[in-house]
PDB file of C-alpha atoms in Angstrom:
ATOM      1  CA  THR C  27      -0.029   0.146  -0.047  1.00 59.00           C
ATOM      2  CA  GLN C  28       1.163   3.294  -0.962  1.00 64.00           C
ATOM      3  CA  LEU C  29       1.452   5.834   1.713  1.00 78.00           C
ATOM      4  CA  LEU C  30       1.567   9.724   1.653  1.00 89.00           C
ATOM      5  CA  GLU C  31       2.600  11.467   4.834  1.00 91.00           C
ATOM      6  CA  GLN C  32       2.015  15.158   5.106  1.00 94.00           C
ATOM      7  CA  SER C  33       3.474  17.624   7.483  1.00 94.00           C
ATOM      8  CA  PRO C  34       2.919  19.376   9.835  1.00 95.00           C
ATOM      9  CA  GLN C  35      -0.561  17.599  10.711  1.00 93.00           C
ATOM     10  CA  PHE C  36      -1.562  21.096  12.427  1.00 95.00           C
ATOM     11  CA  LEU C  37      -0.461  24.473  11.851  1.00 96.00           C
ATOM     12  CA  SER C  38      -1.690  27.689  13.326  1.00 97.00           C
ATOM     13  CA  ILE C  39      -0.260  30.858  12.318  1.00 95.00           C
ATOM     14  CA  GLN C  40      -1.153  34.793  12.027  1.00 97.00           C
ATOM     15  CA  GLU C  41      -2.530  36.386   9.216  1.00 97.00           C
ATOM     16  CA  GLY C  42       0.058  37.629   6.645  1.00 97.00           C
ATOM     17  CA  GLU C  43       2.729  34.927   7.510  1.00 97.00           C
ATOM     18  CA  ASN C  44       4.038  32.464   5.217  1.00 97.00           C
ATOM     19  CA  LEU C  45       3.864  28.767   5.428  1.00 97.00           C
ATOM     20  CA  THR C  46       4.868  25.475   3.445  1.00 97.00           C
ATOM     21  CA  VAL C  47       3.180  22.193   3.867  1.00 97.00           C
ATOM     22  CA  TYR C  48       4.882  19.081   2.857  1.00 97.00           C
ATOM     23  CA  CYS C  49       3.969  15.882   1.355  1.00 96.00           C
ATOM     24  CA  ASN C  50       6.298  12.927   1.101  1.00 95.00           C
ATOM     25  CA  SER C  51       6.200   9.373  -0.209  1.00 92.00           C
ATOM     26  CA  SER C  52       8.742   6.484  -0.988  1.00 89.00           C
ATOM     27  CA  SER C  53       6.326   5.751  -3.945  1.00 89.00           C
ATOM     28  CA  VAL C  54       6.265   7.360  -7.475  1.00 90.00           C
ATOM     29  CA  PHE C  55       3.343   8.909  -8.678  1.00 90.00           C
ATOM     30  CA  SER C  56       2.227   9.789 -12.198  1.00 87.00           C
ATOM     31  CA  SER C  57       0.270  12.845 -10.806  1.00 89.00           C
ATOM     32  CA  LEU C  58      -0.357  14.593  -7.590  1.00 92.00           C
ATOM     33  CA  GLN C  59      -3.142  16.474  -6.421  1.00 93.00           C
ATOM     34  CA  TRP C  60      -3.900  18.968  -3.818  1.00 96.00           C
ATOM     35  CA  TYR C  61      -7.377  19.623  -2.145  1.00 96.00           C
ATOM     36  CA  ARG C  62      -8.763  21.660   0.371  1.00 96.00           C
ATOM     37  CA  GLN C  63     -11.456  20.583   2.544  1.00 95.00           C
ATOM     38  CA  GLU C  64     -13.707  23.194   4.713  1.00 92.00           C
ATOM     39  CA  PRO C  65     -15.909  22.126   7.768  1.00 87.00           C
ATOM     40  CA  GLY C  66     -19.113  20.270   6.649  1.00 86.00           C
ATOM     41  CA  GLU C  67     -17.917  19.936   3.023  1.00 91.00           C
ATOM     42  CA  GLY C  68     -16.193  17.513   0.830  1.00 93.00           C
ATOM     43  CA  PRO C  69     -12.519  18.106  -0.304  1.00 94.00           C
ATOM     44  CA  VAL C  70     -12.467  20.548  -3.490  1.00 94.00           C
ATOM     45  CA  LEU C  71      -9.326  20.240  -6.148  1.00 93.00           C
ATOM     46  CA  LEU C  72      -6.995  22.985  -6.069  1.00 96.00           C
ATOM     47  CA  VAL C  73      -4.516  21.698  -8.366  1.00 95.00           C
ATOM     48  CA  THR C  74      -3.067  18.861 -10.289  1.00 92.00           C
ATOM     49  CA  VAL C  75       0.791  18.632 -10.989  1.00 92.00           C
ATOM     50  CA  VAL C  76       2.177  15.868 -13.359  1.00 89.00           C
ATOM     51  CA  THR C  77       5.857  16.552 -14.500  1.00 91.00           C
ATOM     52  CA  GLY C  78       8.742  16.198 -12.128  1.00 92.00           C
ATOM     53  CA  GLY C  79       9.887  19.653 -10.951  1.00 94.00           C
ATOM     54  CA  GLU C  80       6.676  21.132 -12.048  1.00 95.00           C
ATOM     55  CA  VAL C  81       5.689  24.545 -10.311  1.00 97.00           C
ATOM     56  CA  LYS C  82       2.192  25.787 -10.464  1.00 96.00           C
ATOM     57  CA  LYS C  83       0.743  29.001  -8.849  1.00 96.00           C
ATOM     58  CA  LEU C  84      -3.054  29.708  -7.848  1.00 94.00           C
ATOM     59  CA  LYS C  85      -2.852  33.383  -6.755  1.00 95.00           C
ATOM     60  CA  ARG C  86      -0.980  33.138  -3.180  1.00 97.00           C
ATOM     61  CA  LEU C  87      -0.573  29.220  -3.309  1.00 97.00           C
ATOM     62  CA  THR C  88       2.484  27.888  -5.132  1.00 97.00           C
ATOM     63  CA  PHE C  89       2.456  24.130  -5.738  1.00 97.00           C
ATOM     64  CA  GLN C  90       5.546  22.107  -6.584  1.00 97.00           C
ATOM     65  CA  PHE C  91       6.079  18.545  -7.460  1.00 96.00           C
ATOM     66  CA  GLY C  92       9.333  16.933  -6.583  1.00 95.00           C
ATOM     67  CA  ASP C  93      11.814  16.162  -9.529  1.00 94.00           C
ATOM     68  CA  ALA C  94      11.599  12.105  -8.708  1.00 93.00           C
ATOM     69  CA  ARG C  95       7.560  12.805  -8.511  1.00 92.00           C
ATOM     70  CA  LYS C  96       7.529  11.277  -5.061  1.00 93.00           C
ATOM     71  CA  ASP C  97       6.978  14.715  -3.088  1.00 94.00           C
ATOM     72  CA  SER C  98       5.109  17.749  -3.141  1.00 96.00           C
ATOM     73  CA  SER C  99       5.081  21.047  -1.385  1.00 97.00           C
ATOM     74  CA  LEU C 100       2.260  23.717  -0.971  1.00 97.00           C
ATOM     75  CA  HIS C 101       3.412  27.340   0.003  1.00 97.00           C
ATOM     76  CA  ILE C 102       1.021  30.087   0.899  1.00 97.00           C
ATOM     77  CA  THR C 103       2.208  33.529   0.950  1.00 97.00           C
ATOM     78  CA  ALA C 104       0.888  36.316   3.191  1.00 97.00           C
ATOM     79  CA  ALA C 105      -1.841  33.741   4.605  1.00 96.00           C
ATOM     80  CA  GLN C 106      -5.332  35.124   5.110  1.00 96.00           C
ATOM     81  CA  PRO C 107      -8.112  33.658   7.112  1.00 95.00           C
ATOM     82  CA  GLY C 108      -9.844  32.356   4.164  1.00 94.00           C
ATOM     83  CA  ASP C 109      -7.147  29.909   3.644  1.00 96.00           C
ATOM     84  CA  THR C 110      -8.156  28.236   6.803  1.00 96.00           C
ATOM     85  CA  GLY C 111      -8.907  24.309   6.098  1.00 96.00           C
ATOM     86  CA  LEU C 112      -7.850  20.942   5.907  1.00 95.00           C
ATOM     87  CA  TYR C 113      -5.344  20.616   3.174  1.00 96.00           C
ATOM     88  CA  LEU C 114      -5.059  17.003   1.535  1.00 95.00           C
ATOM     89  CA  CYS C 115      -2.342  15.714  -1.053  1.00 95.00           C
ATOM     90  CA  ALA C 116      -3.325  12.902  -3.148  1.00 93.00           C
ATOM     91  CA  GLY C 117      -1.190  10.653  -5.422  1.00 91.00           C
ATOM     92  CA  ALA C 118      -2.250   8.702  -8.787  1.00 87.00           C
ATOM     93  CA  SER C 119      -0.520   5.865  -9.852  1.00 77.00           C
ATOM     94  CA  GLY C 120      -1.564   6.042 -13.409  1.00 67.00           C
ATOM     95  CA  PHE C 121      -3.660   7.699 -15.906  1.00 60.00           C
ATOM     96  CA  GLY C 122      -7.386   6.940 -16.474  1.00 59.00           C
ATOM     97  CA  ASN C 123      -9.304   4.966 -13.841  1.00 57.00           C
ATOM     98  CA  GLU C 124      -6.837   4.915 -11.161  1.00 69.00           C
ATOM     99  CA  LYS C 125      -7.452   5.258  -7.597  1.00 80.00           C
ATOM    100  CA  LEU C 126      -5.900   8.063  -5.447  1.00 88.00           C
ATOM    101  CA  THR C 127      -3.696   7.472  -2.420  1.00 89.00           C
ATOM    102  CA  PHE C 128      -4.646  10.374   0.080  1.00 91.00           C
ATOM    103  CA  GLY C 129      -2.145  12.078   2.650  1.00 92.00           C
ATOM    104  CA  THR C 130      -2.775  12.253   5.986  1.00 89.00           C
ATOM    105  CA  GLY C 131      -3.973  16.119   5.652  1.00 92.00           C
ATOM    106  CA  THR C 132      -2.591  19.207   7.234  1.00 95.00           C
ATOM    107  CA  ARG C 133      -5.128  21.336   9.367  1.00 95.00           C
ATOM    108  CA  LEU C 134      -4.251  25.025   8.984  1.00 97.00           C
ATOM    109  CA  THR C 135      -5.692  27.676  11.083  1.00 96.00           C
ATOM    110  CA  ILE C 136      -5.069  31.450   9.990  1.00 96.00           C
ATOM    111  CA  ILE C 137      -5.536  33.789  12.808  1.00 95.00           C
ATOM    112  CA  PRO C 138      -6.966  37.246  11.998  1.00 94.00           C
TER     113      PRO C 138
ATOM    114  CA  ASP K   7     -20.988  22.309 -12.199  1.00 68.00           C
ATOM    115  CA  VAL K   8     -20.528  18.484 -11.099  1.00 66.00           C
ATOM    116  CA  LYS K   9     -22.844  17.737  -8.192  1.00 90.00           C
ATOM    117  CA  VAL K  10     -22.465  14.533  -6.093  1.00 95.00           C
ATOM    118  CA  THR K  11     -25.422  14.370  -3.570  1.00 96.00           C
ATOM    119  CA  GLN K  12     -25.123  12.040  -0.484  1.00 96.00           C
ATOM    120  CA  SER K  13     -28.510  11.186   0.915  1.00 90.00           C
ATOM    121  CA  SER K  14     -27.755  12.023   4.654  1.00 91.00           C
ATOM    122  CA  ARG K  15     -25.472  14.666   6.221  1.00 93.00           C
ATOM    123  CA  TYR K  16     -26.070  12.920   9.645  1.00 95.00           C
ATOM    124  CA  LEU K  17     -27.083   9.596  10.576  1.00 96.00           C
ATOM    125  CA  VAL K  18     -27.317   7.457  13.804  1.00 97.00           C
ATOM    126  CA  LYS K  19     -27.553   3.693  13.933  1.00 97.00           C
ATOM    127  CA  ARG K  20     -27.234   0.927  16.432  1.00 97.00           C
ATOM    128  CA  THR K  21     -24.780  -1.998  16.668  1.00 97.00           C
ATOM    129  CA  GLY K  22     -25.702  -4.677  14.265  1.00 97.00           C
ATOM    130  CA  GLU K  23     -27.992  -2.871  11.944  1.00 96.00           C
ATOM    131  CA  LYS K  24     -27.822  -2.901   8.292  1.00 97.00           C
ATOM    132  CA  VAL K  25     -26.745   0.702   7.049  1.00 97.00           C
ATOM    133  CA  PHE K  26     -27.295   1.976   3.662  1.00 97.00           C
ATOM    134  CA  LEU K  27     -25.517   5.344   2.353  1.00 97.00           C
ATOM    135  CA  GLU K  28     -26.576   6.564  -0.673  1.00 97.00           C
ATOM    136  CA  CYS K  29     -24.762   8.654  -3.314  1.00 97.00           C
ATOM    137  CA  VAL K  30     -25.763  10.286  -6.873  1.00 97.00           C
ATOM    138  CA  GLN K  31     -23.796  12.149  -9.342  1.00 96.00           C
ATOM    139  CA  ASP K  32     -25.303  14.115 -12.285  1.00 95.00           C
ATOM    140  CA  MET K  33     -22.381  14.302 -14.569  1.00 91.00           C
ATOM    141  CA  ASP K  34     -22.473  10.909 -16.227  1.00 92.00           C
ATOM    142  CA  HIS K  35     -19.253   9.811 -14.635  1.00 92.00           C
ATOM    143  CA  GLU K  36     -18.249   6.422 -15.054  1.00 92.00           C
ATOM    144  CA  ASN K  37     -16.113   6.232 -11.875  1.00 92.00           C
ATOM    145  CA  MET K  38     -17.580   6.574  -8.281  1.00 95.00           C
ATOM    146  CA  PHE K  39     -15.648   5.858  -5.028  1.00 96.00           C
ATOM    147  CA  TRP K  40     -16.590   5.542  -1.392  1.00 97.00           C
ATOM    148  CA  TYR K  41     -14.154   6.632   1.138  1.00 97.00           C
ATOM    149  CA  ARG K  42     -14.071   7.010   5.165  1.00 96.00           C
ATOM    150  CA  GLN K  43     -12.326   9.830   6.583  1.00 95.00           C
ATOM    151  CA  ASP K  44     -10.888   9.852  10.312  1.00 92.00           C
ATOM    152  CA  PRO K  45      -8.639  12.311  12.102  1.00 85.00           C
ATOM    153  CA  GLY K  46      -4.990  11.775  11.416  1.00 81.00           C
ATOM    154  CA  LEU K  47      -5.598   9.176   8.847  1.00 84.00           C
ATOM    155  CA  GLY K  48      -6.720  11.137   5.793  1.00 86.00           C
ATOM    156  CA  LEU K  49      -9.133   9.528   3.272  1.00 92.00           C
ATOM    157  CA  ARG K  50      -8.958   5.684   3.022  1.00 93.00           C
ATOM    158  CA  LEU K  51     -10.675   4.176   0.057  1.00 94.00           C
ATOM    159  CA  ILE K  52     -13.347   1.256   0.860  1.00 96.00           C
ATOM    160  CA  TYR K  53     -14.827   0.618  -2.506  1.00 96.00           C
ATOM    161  CA  PHE K  54     -14.813   1.769  -6.171  1.00 94.00           C
ATOM    162  CA  SER K  55     -16.674   1.126  -9.397  1.00 94.00           C
ATOM    163  CA  TYR K  56     -15.527   1.815 -13.047  1.00 90.00           C
ATOM    164  CA  ASP K  57     -18.778   0.995 -14.490  1.00 90.00           C
ATOM    165  CA  VAL K  58     -22.415   0.047 -13.813  1.00 92.00           C
ATOM    166  CA  LYS K  59     -22.844  -3.443 -11.843  1.00 87.00           C
ATOM    167  CA  MET K  60     -18.809  -3.465 -11.622  1.00 89.00           C
ATOM    168  CA  LYS K  61     -17.005  -3.161  -8.026  1.00 93.00           C
ATOM    169  CA  GLU K  62     -13.559  -3.407  -6.890  1.00 92.00           C
ATOM    170  CA  LYS K  63     -12.203  -3.393  -3.305  1.00 93.00           C
ATOM    171  CA  GLY K  64     -10.225  -0.551  -2.082  1.00 91.00           C
ATOM    172  CA  ASP K  65      -7.975  -0.511   0.942  1.00 90.00           C
ATOM    173  CA  ILE K  66     -10.396  -1.282   3.769  1.00 94.00           C
ATOM    174  CA  PRO K  67     -13.219  -3.149   2.353  1.00 96.00           C
ATOM    175  CA  GLU K  68     -13.992  -5.455   5.475  1.00 96.00           C
ATOM    176  CA  GLY K  69     -17.464  -5.068   6.876  1.00 96.00           C
ATOM    177  CA  TYR K  70     -18.510  -3.297   3.819  1.00 97.00           C
ATOM    178  CA  SER K  71     -20.139  -3.963   0.474  1.00 97.00           C
ATOM    179  CA  VAL K  72     -21.329  -1.767  -2.574  1.00 97.00           C
ATOM    180  CA  SER K  73     -24.011  -1.564  -5.043  1.00 96.00           C
ATOM    181  CA  ARG K  74     -24.124  -0.098  -8.626  1.00 96.00           C
ATOM    182  CA  GLU K  75     -27.365  -0.752 -10.380  1.00 94.00           C
ATOM    183  CA  LYS K  76     -27.339   2.521 -12.216  1.00 95.00           C
ATOM    184  CA  LYS K  77     -24.485   4.796 -13.441  1.00 95.00           C
ATOM    185  CA  GLU K  78     -25.321   7.681 -11.636  1.00 96.00           C
ATOM    186  CA  ARG K  79     -25.931   5.819  -8.048  1.00 97.00           C
ATOM    187  CA  PHE K  80     -23.543   4.087  -5.788  1.00 97.00           C
ATOM    188  CA  SER K  81     -24.399   2.671  -2.565  1.00 97.00           C
ATOM    189  CA  LEU K  82     -22.331   1.770   0.570  1.00 98.00           C
ATOM    190  CA  ILE K  83     -23.799  -0.974   2.742  1.00 98.00           C
ATOM    191  CA  LEU K  84     -22.693  -1.910   6.015  1.00 97.00           C
ATOM    192  CA  GLU K  85     -23.776  -5.569   6.850  1.00 94.00           C
ATOM    193  CA  SER K  86     -23.763  -5.379  10.314  1.00 96.00           C
ATOM    194  CA  ALA K  87     -22.759  -2.079  11.824  1.00 97.00           C
ATOM    195  CA  SER K  88     -20.136  -1.987  14.418  1.00 97.00           C
ATOM    196  CA  THR K  89     -18.795   1.001  16.837  1.00 97.00           C
ATOM    197  CA  ASN K  90     -15.469   1.009  14.792  1.00 96.00           C
ATOM    198  CA  GLN K  91     -17.566   2.149  11.534  1.00 97.00           C
ATOM    199  CA  THR K  92     -18.388   5.710  13.241  1.00 97.00           C
ATOM    200  CA  SER K  93     -16.792   7.931  10.804  1.00 96.00           C
ATOM    201  CA  MET K  94     -17.255  10.521   8.160  1.00 96.00           C
ATOM    202  CA  TYR K  95     -17.982   8.726   4.691  1.00 98.00           C
ATOM    203  CA  LEU K  96     -17.364  10.642   1.412  1.00 97.00           C
ATOM    204  CA  CYS K  97     -18.538   9.736  -1.953  1.00 97.00           C
ATOM    205  CA  ALA K  98     -16.667  11.039  -5.143  1.00 96.00           C
ATOM    206  CA  SER K  99     -17.170  10.575  -8.922  1.00 94.00           C
ATOM    207  CA  SER K 100     -14.858  11.056 -11.942  1.00 91.00           C
ATOM    208  CA  ALA K 101     -15.142  10.896 -15.562  1.00 88.00           C
ATOM    209  CA  ARG K 102     -12.831   8.072 -17.305  1.00 83.00           C
ATOM    210  CA  GLY K 103      -9.544   9.306 -18.005  1.00 72.00           C
ATOM    211  CA  GLN K 104      -8.191   9.462 -21.482  1.00 70.00           C
ATOM    212  CA  GLY K 105      -4.527   9.567 -21.031  1.00 69.00           C
ATOM    213  CA  GLU K 106      -4.823  12.276 -18.444  1.00 73.00           C
ATOM    214  CA  PHE K 107      -5.662  12.676 -14.983  1.00 76.00           C
ATOM    215  CA  GLN K 108      -9.502  13.197 -14.296  1.00 82.00           C
ATOM    216  CA  PRO K 109     -10.333  14.798 -10.937  1.00 85.00           C
ATOM    217  CA  GLN K 110     -12.634  13.255  -8.401  1.00 90.00           C
ATOM    218  CA  HIS K 111     -15.471  15.686  -7.370  1.00 92.00           C
ATOM    219  CA  PHE K 112     -16.945  14.865  -3.822  1.00 95.00           C
ATOM    220  CA  GLY K 113     -19.964  14.955  -1.899  1.00 95.00           C
ATOM    221  CA  ASP K 114     -20.254  16.746   1.347  1.00 94.00           C
ATOM    222  CA  GLY K 115     -20.123  13.826   3.475  1.00 95.00           C
ATOM    223  CA  THR K 116     -22.406  11.495   5.723  1.00 96.00           C
ATOM    224  CA  ARG K 117     -21.283  11.591   9.425  1.00 96.00           C
ATOM    225  CA  LEU K 118     -22.490   8.261  10.612  1.00 97.00           C
ATOM    226  CA  SER K 119     -22.396   7.460  14.352  1.00 97.00           C
ATOM    227  CA  ILE K 120     -22.875   3.625  15.652  1.00 97.00           C
ATOM    228  CA  LEU K 121     -23.941   3.315  19.006  1.00 96.00           C
TER     229      LEU K 121
END
C-alpha cells in the first residue's frame, strides 16, 4: 500500500505570515493533486501537478512536484483567514481510472 | 458544475443494524468511489466502481459492500454495523480518463455514528 505523509499535521499562524506544507512518499506517482476541505463539506480540487519539478501557482498558493515525483509542497504567501481548512495531497499511480492515495492531511488555521 | 449528492448529512444507527449510504452524481461519470475519513488518517478508499454493476475493493473493504445498479448511483452498505465504523463517509465521482488525470468530485459527506 502506498503511503503519503503530510507535515505538519496541524499549523496555526497569524494572518500575513508565510507557510509551507509538505507531502512525502517513498512511491512514485504519475500525478499529484492538492485538495482543500472546509468544515461540513467535501474536499475540493485546487491543483494537479504531473511533471517532475513542475511548479504551479494559484494566486498566493504555489505548488511544486518533486523531481522524482515522490513528494510535493504547498507554499502560501501572506496567509489570509480564508485559507483556513484541511489540506490534503493525493497521488495517482497512472492515468485513467486509477485510484488516489490520500495523504494524512494538514489542518491549517489562520488567525486574524 | 458537477454535483455529488449524499442522501444524509448525519446518521445515527445501532450496533448490528444494516446501514445504507446513498450517493448520486449528475455528470454521467463512469467512476465512483466511497471513502471514510478519520482524523490523522486522511481519506481511505473502501470500494470503487468503474462501471455499472462493476465493483472493486479498495484498501479497507472489510465489513462493507457496495451496489451500482445505475450509472449515477453508488450505494455503500454496512452489513452489520459496528462501533469502529463510526466515521465520516465521503462519496466521489470522476470521468474516465483518456490519457490524462481526471479529478474526483466529492459530496459533502455523511457523518455516521454507530451506538
